[in-house]
mmCIF file of C-alpha atoms in Angstrom:
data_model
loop_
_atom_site.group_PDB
_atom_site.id
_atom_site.type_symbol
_atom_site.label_atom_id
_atom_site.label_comp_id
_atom_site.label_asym_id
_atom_site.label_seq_id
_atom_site.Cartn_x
_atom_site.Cartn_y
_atom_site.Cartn_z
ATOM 1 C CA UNK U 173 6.123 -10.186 50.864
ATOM 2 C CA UNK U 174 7.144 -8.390 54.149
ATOM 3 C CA UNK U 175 9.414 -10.457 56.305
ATOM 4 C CA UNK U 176 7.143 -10.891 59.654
ATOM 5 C CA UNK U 177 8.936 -13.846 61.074
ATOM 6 C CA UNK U 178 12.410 -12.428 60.739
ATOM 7 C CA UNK U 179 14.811 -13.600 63.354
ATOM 8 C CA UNK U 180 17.996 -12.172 62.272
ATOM 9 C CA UNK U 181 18.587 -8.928 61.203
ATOM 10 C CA UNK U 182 21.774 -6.714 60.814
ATOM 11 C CA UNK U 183 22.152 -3.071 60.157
ATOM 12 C CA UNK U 184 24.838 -1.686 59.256
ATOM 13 C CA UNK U 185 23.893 1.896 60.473
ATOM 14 C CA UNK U 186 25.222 4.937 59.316
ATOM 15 C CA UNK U 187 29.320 5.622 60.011
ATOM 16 C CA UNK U 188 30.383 8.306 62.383
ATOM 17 C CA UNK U 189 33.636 9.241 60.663
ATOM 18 C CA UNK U 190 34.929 7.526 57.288
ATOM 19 C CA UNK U 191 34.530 6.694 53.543
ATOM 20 C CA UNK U 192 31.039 5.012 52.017
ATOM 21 C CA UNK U 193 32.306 4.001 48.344
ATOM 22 C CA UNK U 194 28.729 3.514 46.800
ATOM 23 C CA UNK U 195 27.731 2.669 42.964
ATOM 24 C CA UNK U 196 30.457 -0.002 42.663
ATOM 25 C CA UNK U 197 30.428 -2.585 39.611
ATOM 26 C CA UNK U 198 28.265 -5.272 40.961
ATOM 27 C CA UNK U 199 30.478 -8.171 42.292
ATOM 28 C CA UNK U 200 33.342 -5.911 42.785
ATOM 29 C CA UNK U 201 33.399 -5.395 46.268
ATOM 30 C CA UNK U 202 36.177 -7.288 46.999
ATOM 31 C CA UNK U 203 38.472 -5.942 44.365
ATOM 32 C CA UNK U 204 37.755 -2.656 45.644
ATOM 33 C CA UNK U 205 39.000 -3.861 49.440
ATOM 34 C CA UNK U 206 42.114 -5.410 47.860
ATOM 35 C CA UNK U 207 42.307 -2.179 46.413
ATOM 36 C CA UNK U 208 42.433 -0.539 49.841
ATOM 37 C CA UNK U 209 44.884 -3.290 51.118
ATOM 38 C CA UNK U 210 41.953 -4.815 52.941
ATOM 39 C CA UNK U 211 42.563 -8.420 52.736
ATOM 40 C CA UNK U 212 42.794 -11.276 54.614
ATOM 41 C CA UNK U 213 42.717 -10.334 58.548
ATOM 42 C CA UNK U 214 41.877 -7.001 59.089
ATOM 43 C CA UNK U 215 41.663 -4.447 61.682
ATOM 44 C CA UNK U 216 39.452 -2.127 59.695
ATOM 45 C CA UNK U 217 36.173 -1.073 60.971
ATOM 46 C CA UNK U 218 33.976 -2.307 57.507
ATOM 47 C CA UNK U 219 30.672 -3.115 56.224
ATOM 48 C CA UNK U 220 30.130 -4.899 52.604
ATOM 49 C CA UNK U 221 27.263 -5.212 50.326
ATOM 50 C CA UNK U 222 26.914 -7.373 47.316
ATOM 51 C CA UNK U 223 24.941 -8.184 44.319
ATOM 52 C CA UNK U 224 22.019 -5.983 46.294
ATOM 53 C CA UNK U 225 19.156 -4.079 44.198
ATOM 54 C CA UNK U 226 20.336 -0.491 42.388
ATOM 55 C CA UNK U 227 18.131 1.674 40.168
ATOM 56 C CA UNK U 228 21.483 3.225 38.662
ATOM 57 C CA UNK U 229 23.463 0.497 37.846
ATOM 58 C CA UNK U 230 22.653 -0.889 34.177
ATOM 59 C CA UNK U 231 22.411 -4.255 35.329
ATOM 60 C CA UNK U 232 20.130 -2.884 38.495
ATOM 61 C CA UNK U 233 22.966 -4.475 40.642
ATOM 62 C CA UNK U 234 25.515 -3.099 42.651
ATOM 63 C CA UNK U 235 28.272 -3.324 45.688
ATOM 64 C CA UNK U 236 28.763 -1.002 48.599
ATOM 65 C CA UNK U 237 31.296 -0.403 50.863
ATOM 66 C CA UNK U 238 31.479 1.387 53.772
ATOM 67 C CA UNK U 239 34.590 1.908 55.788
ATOM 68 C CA UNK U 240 34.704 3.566 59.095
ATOM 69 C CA UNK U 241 37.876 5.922 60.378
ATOM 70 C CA UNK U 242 39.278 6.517 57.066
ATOM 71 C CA UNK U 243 39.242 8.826 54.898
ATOM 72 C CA UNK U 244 39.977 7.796 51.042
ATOM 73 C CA UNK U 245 43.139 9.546 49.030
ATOM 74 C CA UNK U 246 42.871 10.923 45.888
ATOM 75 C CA UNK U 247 44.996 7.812 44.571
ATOM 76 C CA UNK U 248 43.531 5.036 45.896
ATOM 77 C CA UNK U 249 40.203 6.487 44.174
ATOM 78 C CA UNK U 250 42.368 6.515 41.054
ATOM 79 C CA UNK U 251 42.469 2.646 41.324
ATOM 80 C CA UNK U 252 38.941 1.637 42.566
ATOM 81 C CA UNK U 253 38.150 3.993 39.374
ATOM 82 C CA UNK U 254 39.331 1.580 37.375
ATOM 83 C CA UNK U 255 37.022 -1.282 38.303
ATOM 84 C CA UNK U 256 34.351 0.544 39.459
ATOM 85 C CA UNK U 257 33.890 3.771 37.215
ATOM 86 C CA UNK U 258 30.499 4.578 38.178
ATOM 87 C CA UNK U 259 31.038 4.623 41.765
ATOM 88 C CA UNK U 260 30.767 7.526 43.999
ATOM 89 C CA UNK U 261 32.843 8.167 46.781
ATOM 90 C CA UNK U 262 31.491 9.965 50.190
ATOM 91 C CA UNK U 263 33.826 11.342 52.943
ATOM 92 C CA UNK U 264 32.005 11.736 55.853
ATOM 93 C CA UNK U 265 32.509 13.939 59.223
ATOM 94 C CA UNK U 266 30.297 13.637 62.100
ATOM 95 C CA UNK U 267 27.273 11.995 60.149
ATOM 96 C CA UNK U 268 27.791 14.351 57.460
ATOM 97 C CA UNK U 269 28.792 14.083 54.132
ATOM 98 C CA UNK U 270 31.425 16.597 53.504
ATOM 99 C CA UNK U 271 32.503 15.172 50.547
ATOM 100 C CA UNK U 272 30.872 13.514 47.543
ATOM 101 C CA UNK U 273 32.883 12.479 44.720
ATOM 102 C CA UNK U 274 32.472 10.462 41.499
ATOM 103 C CA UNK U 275 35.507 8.538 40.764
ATOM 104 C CA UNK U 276 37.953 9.797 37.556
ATOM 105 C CA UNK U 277 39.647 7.888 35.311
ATOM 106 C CA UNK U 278 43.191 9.206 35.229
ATOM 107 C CA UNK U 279 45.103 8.914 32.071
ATOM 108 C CA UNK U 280 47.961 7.317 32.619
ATOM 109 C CA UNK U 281 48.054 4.400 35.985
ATOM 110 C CA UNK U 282 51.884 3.305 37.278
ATOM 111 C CA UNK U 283 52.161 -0.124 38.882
ATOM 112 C CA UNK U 284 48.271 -0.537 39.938
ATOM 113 C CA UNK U 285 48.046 -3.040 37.280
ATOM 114 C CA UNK U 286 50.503 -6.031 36.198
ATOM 115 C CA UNK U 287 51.027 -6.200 32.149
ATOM 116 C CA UNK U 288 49.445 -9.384 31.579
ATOM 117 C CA UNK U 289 52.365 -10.109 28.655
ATOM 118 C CA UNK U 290 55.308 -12.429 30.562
ATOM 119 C CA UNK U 291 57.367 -10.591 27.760
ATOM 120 C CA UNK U 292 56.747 -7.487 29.135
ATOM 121 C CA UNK U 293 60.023 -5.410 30.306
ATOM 122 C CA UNK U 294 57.806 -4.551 33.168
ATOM 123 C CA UNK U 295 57.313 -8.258 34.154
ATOM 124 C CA UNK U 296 61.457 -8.842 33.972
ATOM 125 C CA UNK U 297 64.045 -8.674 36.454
ATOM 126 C CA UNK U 298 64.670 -4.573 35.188
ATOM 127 C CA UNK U 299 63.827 -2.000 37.712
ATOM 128 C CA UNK U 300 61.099 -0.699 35.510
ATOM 129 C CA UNK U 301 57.428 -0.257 36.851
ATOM 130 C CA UNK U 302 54.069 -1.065 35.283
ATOM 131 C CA UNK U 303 52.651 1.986 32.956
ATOM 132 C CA UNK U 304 49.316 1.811 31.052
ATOM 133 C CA UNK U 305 47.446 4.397 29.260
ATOM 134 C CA UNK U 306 43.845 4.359 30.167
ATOM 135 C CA UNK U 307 42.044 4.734 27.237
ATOM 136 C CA UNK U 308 38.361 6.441 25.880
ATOM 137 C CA UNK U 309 36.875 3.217 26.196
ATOM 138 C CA UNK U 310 38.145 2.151 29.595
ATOM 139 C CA UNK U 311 40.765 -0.400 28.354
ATOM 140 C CA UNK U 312 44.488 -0.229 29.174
ATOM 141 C CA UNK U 313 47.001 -0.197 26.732
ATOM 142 C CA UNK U 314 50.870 -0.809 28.314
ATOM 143 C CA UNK U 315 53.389 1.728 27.739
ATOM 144 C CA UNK U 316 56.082 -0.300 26.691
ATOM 145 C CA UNK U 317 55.198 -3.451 24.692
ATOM 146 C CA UNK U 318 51.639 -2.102 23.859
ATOM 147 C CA UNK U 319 49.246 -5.071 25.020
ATOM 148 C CA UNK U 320 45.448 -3.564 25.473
ATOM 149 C CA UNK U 321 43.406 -5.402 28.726
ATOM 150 C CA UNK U 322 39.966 -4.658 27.931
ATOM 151 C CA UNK U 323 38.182 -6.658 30.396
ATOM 152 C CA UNK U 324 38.322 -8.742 33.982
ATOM 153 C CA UNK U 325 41.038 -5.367 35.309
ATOM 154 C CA UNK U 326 40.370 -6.711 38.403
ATOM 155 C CA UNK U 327 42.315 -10.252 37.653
ATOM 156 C CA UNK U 328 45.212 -7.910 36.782
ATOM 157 C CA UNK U 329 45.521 -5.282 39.734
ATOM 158 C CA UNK U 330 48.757 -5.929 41.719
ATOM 159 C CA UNK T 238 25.272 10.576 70.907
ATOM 160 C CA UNK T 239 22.403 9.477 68.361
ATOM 161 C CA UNK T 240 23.065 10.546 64.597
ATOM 162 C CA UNK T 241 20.798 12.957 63.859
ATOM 163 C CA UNK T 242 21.999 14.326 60.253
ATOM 164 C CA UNK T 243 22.696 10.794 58.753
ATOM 165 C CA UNK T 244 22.495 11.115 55.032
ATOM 166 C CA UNK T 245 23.855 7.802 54.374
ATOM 167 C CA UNK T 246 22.390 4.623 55.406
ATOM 168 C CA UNK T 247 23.036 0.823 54.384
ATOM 169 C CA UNK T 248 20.600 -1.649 56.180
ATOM 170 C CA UNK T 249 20.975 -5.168 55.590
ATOM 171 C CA UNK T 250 17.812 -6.557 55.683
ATOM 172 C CA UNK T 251 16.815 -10.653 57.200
ATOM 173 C CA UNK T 252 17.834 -12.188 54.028
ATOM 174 C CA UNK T 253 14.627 -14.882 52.852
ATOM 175 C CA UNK T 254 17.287 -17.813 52.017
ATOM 176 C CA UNK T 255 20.303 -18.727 52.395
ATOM 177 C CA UNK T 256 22.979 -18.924 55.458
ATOM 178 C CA UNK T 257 24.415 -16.353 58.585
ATOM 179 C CA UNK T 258 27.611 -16.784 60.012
ATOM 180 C CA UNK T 259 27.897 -15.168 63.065
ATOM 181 C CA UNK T 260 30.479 -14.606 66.019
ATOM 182 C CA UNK T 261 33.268 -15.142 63.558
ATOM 183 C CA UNK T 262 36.865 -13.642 65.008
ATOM 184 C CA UNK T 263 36.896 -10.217 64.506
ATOM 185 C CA UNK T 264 38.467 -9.341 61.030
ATOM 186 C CA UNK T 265 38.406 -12.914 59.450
ATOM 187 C CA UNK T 266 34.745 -12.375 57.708
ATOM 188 C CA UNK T 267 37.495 -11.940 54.104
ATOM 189 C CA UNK T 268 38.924 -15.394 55.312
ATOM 190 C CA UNK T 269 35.654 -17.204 55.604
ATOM 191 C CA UNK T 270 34.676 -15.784 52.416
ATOM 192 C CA UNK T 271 37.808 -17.167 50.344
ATOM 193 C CA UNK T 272 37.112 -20.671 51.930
ATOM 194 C CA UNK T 273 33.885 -20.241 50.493
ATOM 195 C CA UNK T 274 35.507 -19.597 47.324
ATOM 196 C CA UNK T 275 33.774 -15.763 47.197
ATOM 197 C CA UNK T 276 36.398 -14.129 46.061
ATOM 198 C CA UNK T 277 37.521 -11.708 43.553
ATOM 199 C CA UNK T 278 34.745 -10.639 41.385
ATOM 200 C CA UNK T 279 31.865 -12.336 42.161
ATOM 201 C CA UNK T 280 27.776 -13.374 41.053
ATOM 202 C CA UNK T 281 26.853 -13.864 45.274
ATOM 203 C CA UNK T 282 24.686 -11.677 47.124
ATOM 204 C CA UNK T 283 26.258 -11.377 50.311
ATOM 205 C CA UNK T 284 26.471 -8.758 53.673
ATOM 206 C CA UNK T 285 29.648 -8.715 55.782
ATOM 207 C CA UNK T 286 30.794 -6.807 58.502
ATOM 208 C CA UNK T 287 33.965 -6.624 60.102
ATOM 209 C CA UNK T 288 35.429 -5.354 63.267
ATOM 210 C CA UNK T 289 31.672 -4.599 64.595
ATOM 211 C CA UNK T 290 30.851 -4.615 68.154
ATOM 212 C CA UNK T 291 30.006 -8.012 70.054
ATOM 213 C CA UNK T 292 29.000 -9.010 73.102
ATOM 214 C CA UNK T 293 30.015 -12.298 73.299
ATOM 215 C CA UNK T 294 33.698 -12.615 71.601
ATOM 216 C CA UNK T 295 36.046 -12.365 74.343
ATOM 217 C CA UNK T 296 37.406 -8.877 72.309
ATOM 218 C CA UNK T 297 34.111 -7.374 72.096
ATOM 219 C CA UNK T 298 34.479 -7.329 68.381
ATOM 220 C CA UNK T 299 33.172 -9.765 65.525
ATOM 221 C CA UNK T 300 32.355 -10.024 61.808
ATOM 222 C CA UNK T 301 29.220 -11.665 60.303
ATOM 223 C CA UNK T 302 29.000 -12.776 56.895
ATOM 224 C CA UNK T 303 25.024 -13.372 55.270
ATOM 225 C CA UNK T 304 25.238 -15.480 51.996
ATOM 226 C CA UNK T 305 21.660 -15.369 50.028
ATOM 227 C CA UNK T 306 20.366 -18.431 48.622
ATOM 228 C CA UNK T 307 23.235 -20.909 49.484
ATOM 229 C CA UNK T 308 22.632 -23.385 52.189
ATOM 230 C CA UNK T 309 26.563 -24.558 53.669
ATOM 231 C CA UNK T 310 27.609 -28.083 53.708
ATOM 232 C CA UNK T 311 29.524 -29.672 56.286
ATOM 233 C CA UNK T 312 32.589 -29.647 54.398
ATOM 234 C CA UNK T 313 32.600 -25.976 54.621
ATOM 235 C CA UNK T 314 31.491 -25.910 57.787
ATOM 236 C CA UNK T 315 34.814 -27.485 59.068
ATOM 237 C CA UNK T 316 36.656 -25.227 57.140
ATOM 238 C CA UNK T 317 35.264 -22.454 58.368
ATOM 239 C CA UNK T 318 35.544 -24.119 62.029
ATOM 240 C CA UNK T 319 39.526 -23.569 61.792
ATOM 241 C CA UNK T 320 39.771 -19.964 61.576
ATOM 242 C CA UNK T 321 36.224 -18.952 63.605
ATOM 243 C CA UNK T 322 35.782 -21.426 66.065
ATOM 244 C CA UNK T 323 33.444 -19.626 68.135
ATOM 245 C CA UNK T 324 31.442 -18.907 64.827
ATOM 246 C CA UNK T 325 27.471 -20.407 64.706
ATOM 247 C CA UNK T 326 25.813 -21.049 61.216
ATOM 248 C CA UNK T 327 22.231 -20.623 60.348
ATOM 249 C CA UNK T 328 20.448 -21.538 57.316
ATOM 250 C CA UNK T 329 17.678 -19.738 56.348
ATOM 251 C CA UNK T 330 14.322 -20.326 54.492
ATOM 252 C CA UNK T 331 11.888 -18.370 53.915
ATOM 253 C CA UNK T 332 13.176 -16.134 56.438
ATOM 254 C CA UNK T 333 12.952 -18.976 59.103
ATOM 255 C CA UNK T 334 15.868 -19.907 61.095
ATOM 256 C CA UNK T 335 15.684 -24.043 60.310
ATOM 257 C CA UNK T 336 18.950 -24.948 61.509
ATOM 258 C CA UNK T 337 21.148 -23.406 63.968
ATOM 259 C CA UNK T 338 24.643 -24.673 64.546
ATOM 260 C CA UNK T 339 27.908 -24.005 66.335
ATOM 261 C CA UNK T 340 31.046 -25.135 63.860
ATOM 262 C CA UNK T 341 32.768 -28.058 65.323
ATOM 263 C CA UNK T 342 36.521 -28.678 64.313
ATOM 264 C CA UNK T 343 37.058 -31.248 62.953
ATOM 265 C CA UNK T 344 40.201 -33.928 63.947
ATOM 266 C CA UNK T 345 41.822 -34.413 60.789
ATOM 267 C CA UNK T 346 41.826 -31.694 57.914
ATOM 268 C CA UNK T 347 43.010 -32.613 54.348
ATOM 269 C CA UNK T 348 43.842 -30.502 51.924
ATOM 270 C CA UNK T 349 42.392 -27.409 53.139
ATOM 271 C CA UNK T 350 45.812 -25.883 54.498
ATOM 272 C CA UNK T 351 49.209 -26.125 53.353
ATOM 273 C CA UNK T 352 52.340 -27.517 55.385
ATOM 274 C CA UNK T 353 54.557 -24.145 56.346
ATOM 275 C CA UNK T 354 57.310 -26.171 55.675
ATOM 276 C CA UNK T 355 58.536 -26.006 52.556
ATOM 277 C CA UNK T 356 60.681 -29.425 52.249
ATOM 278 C CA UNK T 357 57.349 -31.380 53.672
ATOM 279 C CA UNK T 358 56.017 -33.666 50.835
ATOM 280 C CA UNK T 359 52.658 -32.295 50.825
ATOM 281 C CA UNK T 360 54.502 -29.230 49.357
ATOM 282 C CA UNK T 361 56.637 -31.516 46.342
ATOM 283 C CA UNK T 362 55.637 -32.460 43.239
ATOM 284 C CA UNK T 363 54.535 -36.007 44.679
ATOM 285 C CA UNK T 364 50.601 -36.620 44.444
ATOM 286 C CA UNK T 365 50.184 -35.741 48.542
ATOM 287 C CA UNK T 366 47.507 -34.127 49.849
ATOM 288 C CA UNK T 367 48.067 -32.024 52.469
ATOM 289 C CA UNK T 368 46.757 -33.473 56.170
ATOM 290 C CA UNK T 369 46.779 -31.900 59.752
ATOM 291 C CA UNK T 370 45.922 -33.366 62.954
ATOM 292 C CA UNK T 371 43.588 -30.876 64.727
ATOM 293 C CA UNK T 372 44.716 -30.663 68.267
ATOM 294 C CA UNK T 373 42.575 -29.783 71.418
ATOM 295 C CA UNK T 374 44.788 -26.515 71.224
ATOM 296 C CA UNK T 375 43.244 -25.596 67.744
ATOM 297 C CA UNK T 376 46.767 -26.160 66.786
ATOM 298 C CA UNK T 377 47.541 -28.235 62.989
ATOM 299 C CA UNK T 378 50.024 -30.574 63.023
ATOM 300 C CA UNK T 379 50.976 -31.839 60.069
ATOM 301 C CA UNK T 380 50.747 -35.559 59.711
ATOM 302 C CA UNK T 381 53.670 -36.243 57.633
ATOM 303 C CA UNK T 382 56.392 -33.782 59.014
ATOM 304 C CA UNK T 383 54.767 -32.918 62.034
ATOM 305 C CA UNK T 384 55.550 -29.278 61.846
ATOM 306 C CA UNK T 385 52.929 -27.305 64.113
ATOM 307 C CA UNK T 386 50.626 -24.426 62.468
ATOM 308 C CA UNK T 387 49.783 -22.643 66.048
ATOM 309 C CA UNK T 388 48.366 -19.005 64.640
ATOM 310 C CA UNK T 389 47.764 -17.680 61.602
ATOM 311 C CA UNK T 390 46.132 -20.428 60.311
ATOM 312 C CA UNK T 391 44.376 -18.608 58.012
ATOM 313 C CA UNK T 392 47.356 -17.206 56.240
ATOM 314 C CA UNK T 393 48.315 -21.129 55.506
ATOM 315 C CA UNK T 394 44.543 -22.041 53.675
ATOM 316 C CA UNK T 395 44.915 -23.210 50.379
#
């Protein structure tokens, strides 16, 4: 049914200068901002979608992000990769795309995500930073005591 | 200058049901969405954007938050009222605006921040809920050590 009687309506139009992160996990939106140290009050220019309708996603769900005057670094895409690995990440100039990558999986990730052993040298007092392996399957196994997280990343990032 | 080359494009359509908060203080749309308890990875569907322009907030900027198929209650409503009090709330069916409302805050606010101070007995182990006295300021005080919460408040939600 068309909406005829709609009184509100927002569009969030196309962005001038700045990143569109599209193809995200469905519901992971807000990992992805905490990614991009976008929390709480913010000064970024930024429009969010949720849970909306996608023909590519497997569970025809997914979130978008679009974030104006910034242009994404090759290491912050490492970490939305991680929660999001079918996303796809647009630079765009002027109107125009002038950039449009899929994220990668690196192989190895340093303090992105916390070991979620209390054991863990890398959870002690020691000057020693987080270090997984990312394996074939998308699950991260810790460099030093081993332990595999093979789902809910997000709960982990740092 | 009219885009003219856009390749990407993200409208958020009227949503059928649910409930738009408008006019909030620019950049607090991820505030209002962890006192809704959206946050993390999560089932909603739900539209925000930050930082956009406005015509009404005295900065010329807002953020707007749409939240499909969940009516607020009052309870959130107040929350909500503490860190956006210039915010209005409309719930939506069937793509009719039924209810329109500005937040009002509310005089007395339990357990919904926590006391700054970290020898107040809200914050020990005794069974105290925390509880501010709203002032005509939009200033907390806290009614057992009477320490004042004058900005920031959202940084200080439980």
């Amino acid at each position: 049914m068309k909406p005829k009687k709609a009184k509100e309506e927002l569009r969030v139009r196309s962005i001038r200068n700045g990143s569109v992160i599209d193809h995200i996990k469905a519901g992971n939106a807000l990992n992805v901002l905490k990614i991009l140290d976008i929390t709480g009050t913010t000064q970024a220019i930024v429009s969010v979608a949720m849970n909306v309708p996608s023909k590519r996603q497997p569970l025809g769900r997914k979130d978008i992000v679009k974030i104006e005057d910034r242009e994404l670094i090759p290491a912050e895409v490492d970490k939305i990769a991680l929660i999001a690995p079918l996303a796809t990440i647009n630079i765009i100039r002027d109107y125009e795309v002038v950039q449009k990558n899929s994220v990668i999986l690196p192989r190895v990730i340093t303090n992105i995500v916390r070991c979620p052993n209390i054991n863990c040298i890398s959870n002690s007092s020691e000057p020693v930073f987080s270090k997984f392996a990312v394996l074939e399957s998308h699950a991260l196994r810790c460099a030093y005591c081993e332990t595999i997280i093979d789902n809910d990343i997000a709960s982990c990032l740092i």
